[in-house]
Amino acid sequence: MWKKLILIMLLITCFGLIIGAFVAESMKTSLVETVNFSEQYEDYIIHIRIEALNDKEKFQVLRSLEYTGDEIVEIKHRTPLTAVTLNKENAVFTGSHRTMFLNPGNSYHPQKRMEFSNLSKGSHTIYIHTQFLLNDERIDIKSKGELRFE
């Protein structure tokens, strides 16, 4: 009698674990497609690339500033140069200013890639805000886009 009861409980537990694993796997999401943004302000172009990482459970954001002018320029910026936020427009720039000289055609990558865990299924808004000083004038370049997860 006890053997049958233990066997039934083991079968129910195994069945529950299998269903739980299936449900957990079906709830995982991934970025539907790689997203590229470019936003231009005068001689400056902000490039953003958002792509899934190999493990498919995370995605990364790559950011750069391209200078297309004809002369060497000096910009100053705080950290980060380009802030990226998800579902809320709340960029934060901290620290003292850092000086950088840009030559014509330079692509400036002051930040490491950002990694995020995948978001819930559906569409999410991504906000991009680049801020720097050019001749002591604050330049703000803002953009937003949409990320889709399935």
mmCIF file of C-alpha atoms in Angstrom:
data_model
loop_
_atom_site.group_PDB
_atom_site.id
_atom_site.type_symbol
_atom_site.label_atom_id
_atom_site.label_comp_id
_atom_site.label_asym_id
_atom_site.label_seq_id
_atom_site.Cartn_x
_atom_site.Cartn_y
_atom_site.Cartn_z
ATOM 1 C CA MET A 1 0.000 0.000 0.000
ATOM 2 C CA TRP A 2 2.752 2.443 0.986
ATOM 3 C CA LYS A 3 4.726 1.563 -2.125
ATOM 4 C CA LYS A 4 1.778 2.451 -4.369
ATOM 5 C CA LEU A 5 1.234 5.733 -2.523
ATOM 6 C CA ILE A 6 4.932 6.684 -2.812
ATOM 7 C CA LEU A 7 4.952 5.704 -6.506
ATOM 8 C CA ILE A 8 1.855 7.846 -7.186
ATOM 9 C CA MET A 9 3.393 10.816 -5.339
ATOM 10 C CA LEU A 10 6.634 10.449 -7.337
ATOM 11 C CA LEU A 11 4.697 10.336 -10.611
ATOM 12 C CA ILE A 12 2.694 13.438 -9.649
ATOM 13 C CA THR A 13 5.894 15.262 -8.655
ATOM 14 C CA CYS A 14 7.649 14.330 -11.912
ATOM 15 C CA PHE A 15 4.600 15.372 -13.931
ATOM 16 C CA GLY A 16 4.498 18.715 -12.047
ATOM 17 C CA LEU A 17 8.203 19.335 -12.676
ATOM 18 C CA ILE A 18 7.814 18.611 -16.382
ATOM 19 C CA ILE A 19 4.842 20.989 -16.668
ATOM 20 C CA GLY A 20 6.724 23.640 -14.644
ATOM 21 C CA ALA A 21 9.768 23.389 -16.907
ATOM 22 C CA PHE A 22 7.560 23.660 -20.001
ATOM 23 C CA VAL A 23 5.765 26.749 -18.638
ATOM 24 C CA ALA A 24 9.058 28.403 -17.615
ATOM 25 C CA GLU A 25 10.529 27.768 -21.067
ATOM 26 C CA SER A 26 7.448 29.097 -22.844
ATOM 27 C CA MET A 27 7.587 32.347 -20.829
ATOM 28 C CA LYS A 28 11.136 33.195 -21.982
ATOM 29 C CA THR A 29 11.307 36.050 -24.450
ATOM 30 C CA SER A 30 13.863 37.257 -26.941
ATOM 31 C CA LEU A 31 14.423 40.379 -28.986
ATOM 32 C CA VAL A 32 12.548 39.954 -32.280
ATOM 33 C CA GLU A 33 15.144 41.733 -34.434
ATOM 34 C CA THR A 34 18.318 43.779 -34.252
ATOM 35 C CA VAL A 35 17.483 47.477 -34.041
ATOM 36 C CA ASN A 36 19.677 50.288 -35.395
ATOM 37 C CA PHE A 37 19.122 53.994 -34.670
ATOM 38 C CA SER A 38 20.915 56.997 -36.106
ATOM 39 C CA GLU A 39 20.078 60.531 -35.011
ATOM 40 C CA GLN A 40 21.871 63.501 -36.577
ATOM 41 C CA TYR A 41 22.469 66.978 -35.181
ATOM 42 C CA GLU A 42 24.584 69.243 -37.401
ATOM 43 C CA ASP A 43 27.976 67.474 -37.811
ATOM 44 C CA TYR A 44 27.261 64.778 -35.196
ATOM 45 C CA ILE A 45 25.527 61.449 -35.670
ATOM 46 C CA ILE A 46 24.537 59.222 -32.756
ATOM 47 C CA HIS A 47 24.605 55.531 -33.659
ATOM 48 C CA ILE A 48 22.802 52.943 -31.523
ATOM 49 C CA ARG A 49 22.686 49.201 -32.169
ATOM 50 C CA ILE A 50 20.526 46.889 -30.072
ATOM 51 C CA GLU A 51 20.963 43.156 -30.534
ATOM 52 C CA ALA A 52 20.333 39.864 -28.778
ATOM 53 C CA LEU A 53 23.299 38.208 -27.112
ATOM 54 C CA ASN A 54 24.274 34.616 -27.904
ATOM 55 C CA ASP A 55 22.538 33.179 -24.847
ATOM 56 C CA LYS A 56 19.263 34.798 -26.052
ATOM 57 C CA GLU A 57 18.325 35.694 -22.457
ATOM 58 C CA LYS A 58 19.898 39.143 -22.665
ATOM 59 C CA PHE A 59 20.375 41.918 -25.181
ATOM 60 C CA GLN A 60 23.067 44.549 -25.560
ATOM 61 C CA VAL A 61 23.112 48.209 -26.529
ATOM 62 C CA LEU A 62 26.129 49.633 -28.382
ATOM 63 C CA ARG A 63 26.554 53.438 -28.614
ATOM 64 C CA SER A 64 28.838 55.779 -30.538
ATOM 65 C CA LEU A 65 29.141 59.400 -31.649
ATOM 66 C CA GLU A 66 30.364 60.077 -35.190
ATOM 67 C CA TYR A 67 31.797 63.469 -36.139
ATOM 68 C CA THR A 68 31.428 64.426 -39.819
ATOM 69 C CA GLY A 69 32.736 68.019 -39.735
ATOM 70 C CA ASP A 70 35.803 69.443 -41.458
ATOM 71 C CA GLU A 71 37.898 70.663 -38.501
ATOM 72 C CA ILE A 72 39.112 69.245 -35.203
ATOM 73 C CA VAL A 73 36.621 70.035 -32.431
ATOM 74 C CA GLU A 74 36.694 69.776 -28.663
ATOM 75 C CA ILE A 75 33.686 68.385 -26.841
ATOM 76 C CA LYS A 76 33.148 67.899 -23.116
ATOM 77 C CA HIS A 77 30.766 65.359 -21.659
ATOM 78 C CA ARG A 78 29.825 63.675 -18.435
ATOM 79 C CA THR A 79 29.145 59.970 -17.951
ATOM 80 C CA PRO A 80 27.557 58.518 -19.952
ATOM 81 C CA LEU A 81 27.828 60.444 -23.205
ATOM 82 C CA THR A 82 24.736 58.617 -24.429
ATOM 83 C CA ALA A 83 22.175 57.453 -21.862
ATOM 84 C CA VAL A 84 19.757 54.678 -22.769
ATOM 85 C CA THR A 85 16.645 54.015 -20.688
ATOM 86 C CA LEU A 86 13.778 51.585 -21.132
ATOM 87 C CA ASN A 87 10.095 52.511 -20.804
ATOM 88 C CA LYS A 88 10.925 55.753 -18.925
ATOM 89 C CA GLU A 89 12.633 58.905 -20.096
ATOM 90 C CA ASN A 90 14.913 59.520 -17.121
ATOM 91 C CA ALA A 91 18.511 59.889 -18.313
ATOM 92 C CA VAL A 92 21.079 60.711 -15.632
ATOM 93 C CA PHE A 93 24.476 62.253 -16.417
ATOM 94 C CA THR A 94 26.998 62.252 -13.568
ATOM 95 C CA GLY A 95 30.544 63.218 -12.726
ATOM 96 C CA SER A 96 32.792 65.988 -13.930
ATOM 97 C CA HIS A 97 33.245 66.799 -17.592
ATOM 98 C CA ARG A 98 35.665 64.802 -19.685
ATOM 99 C CA THR A 99 37.333 66.489 -22.670
ATOM 100 C CA MET A 100 37.676 64.805 -26.052
ATOM 101 C CA PHE A 101 39.059 66.088 -29.343
ATOM 102 C CA LEU A 102 37.327 64.753 -32.433
ATOM 103 C CA ASN A 103 38.946 64.659 -35.860
ATOM 104 C CA PRO A 104 36.843 64.670 -39.032
ATOM 105 C CA GLY A 105 35.436 61.180 -39.572
ATOM 106 C CA ASN A 106 36.042 60.060 -35.975
ATOM 107 C CA SER A 107 33.725 57.565 -34.329
ATOM 108 C CA TYR A 108 33.854 57.989 -30.552
ATOM 109 C CA HIS A 109 32.952 55.048 -28.265
ATOM 110 C CA PRO A 110 33.397 56.306 -24.678
ATOM 111 C CA GLN A 111 31.145 53.705 -23.051
ATOM 112 C CA LYS A 112 31.196 49.949 -22.784
ATOM 113 C CA ARG A 113 28.226 48.034 -24.086
ATOM 114 C CA MET A 114 25.137 47.961 -21.903
ATOM 115 C CA GLU A 115 23.525 44.599 -21.128
ATOM 116 C CA PHE A 116 19.901 44.113 -20.161
ATOM 117 C CA SER A 117 17.851 41.033 -19.345
ATOM 118 C CA ASN A 118 15.108 40.398 -21.871
ATOM 119 C CA LEU A 119 11.882 42.263 -21.224
ATOM 120 C CA SER A 120 8.361 40.869 -21.106
ATOM 121 C CA LYS A 121 6.520 39.944 -24.300
ATOM 122 C CA GLY A 122 5.325 42.905 -26.364
ATOM 123 C CA SER A 123 6.571 46.350 -27.348
ATOM 124 C CA HIS A 124 8.773 48.539 -25.164
ATOM 125 C CA THR A 125 9.972 52.104 -25.685
ATOM 126 C CA ILE A 126 13.685 52.856 -25.603
ATOM 127 C CA TYR A 127 14.817 56.428 -24.917
ATOM 128 C CA ILE A 128 18.192 57.684 -26.118
ATOM 129 C CA HIS A 129 19.694 60.937 -24.835
ATOM 130 C CA THR A 130 23.145 62.210 -25.784
ATOM 131 C CA GLN A 131 24.491 65.269 -23.998
ATOM 132 C CA PHE A 132 27.766 67.155 -24.445
ATOM 133 C CA LEU A 133 29.227 70.658 -24.436
ATOM 134 C CA LEU A 134 30.488 72.266 -27.636
ATOM 135 C CA ASN A 135 32.067 75.717 -27.154
ATOM 136 C CA ASP A 136 30.410 75.826 -23.710
ATOM 137 C CA GLU A 137 26.964 75.349 -25.303
ATOM 138 C CA ARG A 138 25.042 72.280 -24.110
ATOM 139 C CA ILE A 139 23.943 70.004 -26.940
ATOM 140 C CA ASP A 140 21.103 67.542 -26.268
ATOM 141 C CA ILE A 141 20.275 64.957 -28.901
ATOM 142 C CA LYS A 142 17.213 62.882 -28.036
ATOM 143 C CA SER A 143 15.523 60.018 -29.787
ATOM 144 C CA LYS A 144 13.208 57.149 -28.985
ATOM 145 C CA GLY A 145 12.352 53.881 -30.590
ATOM 146 C CA GLU A 146 10.561 50.632 -30.069
ATOM 147 C CA LEU A 147 11.817 47.189 -29.100
ATOM 148 C CA ARG A 148 9.689 44.090 -29.573
ATOM 149 C CA PHE A 149 10.031 40.880 -27.601
ATOM 150 C CA GLU A 150 8.378 37.539 -28.367
#
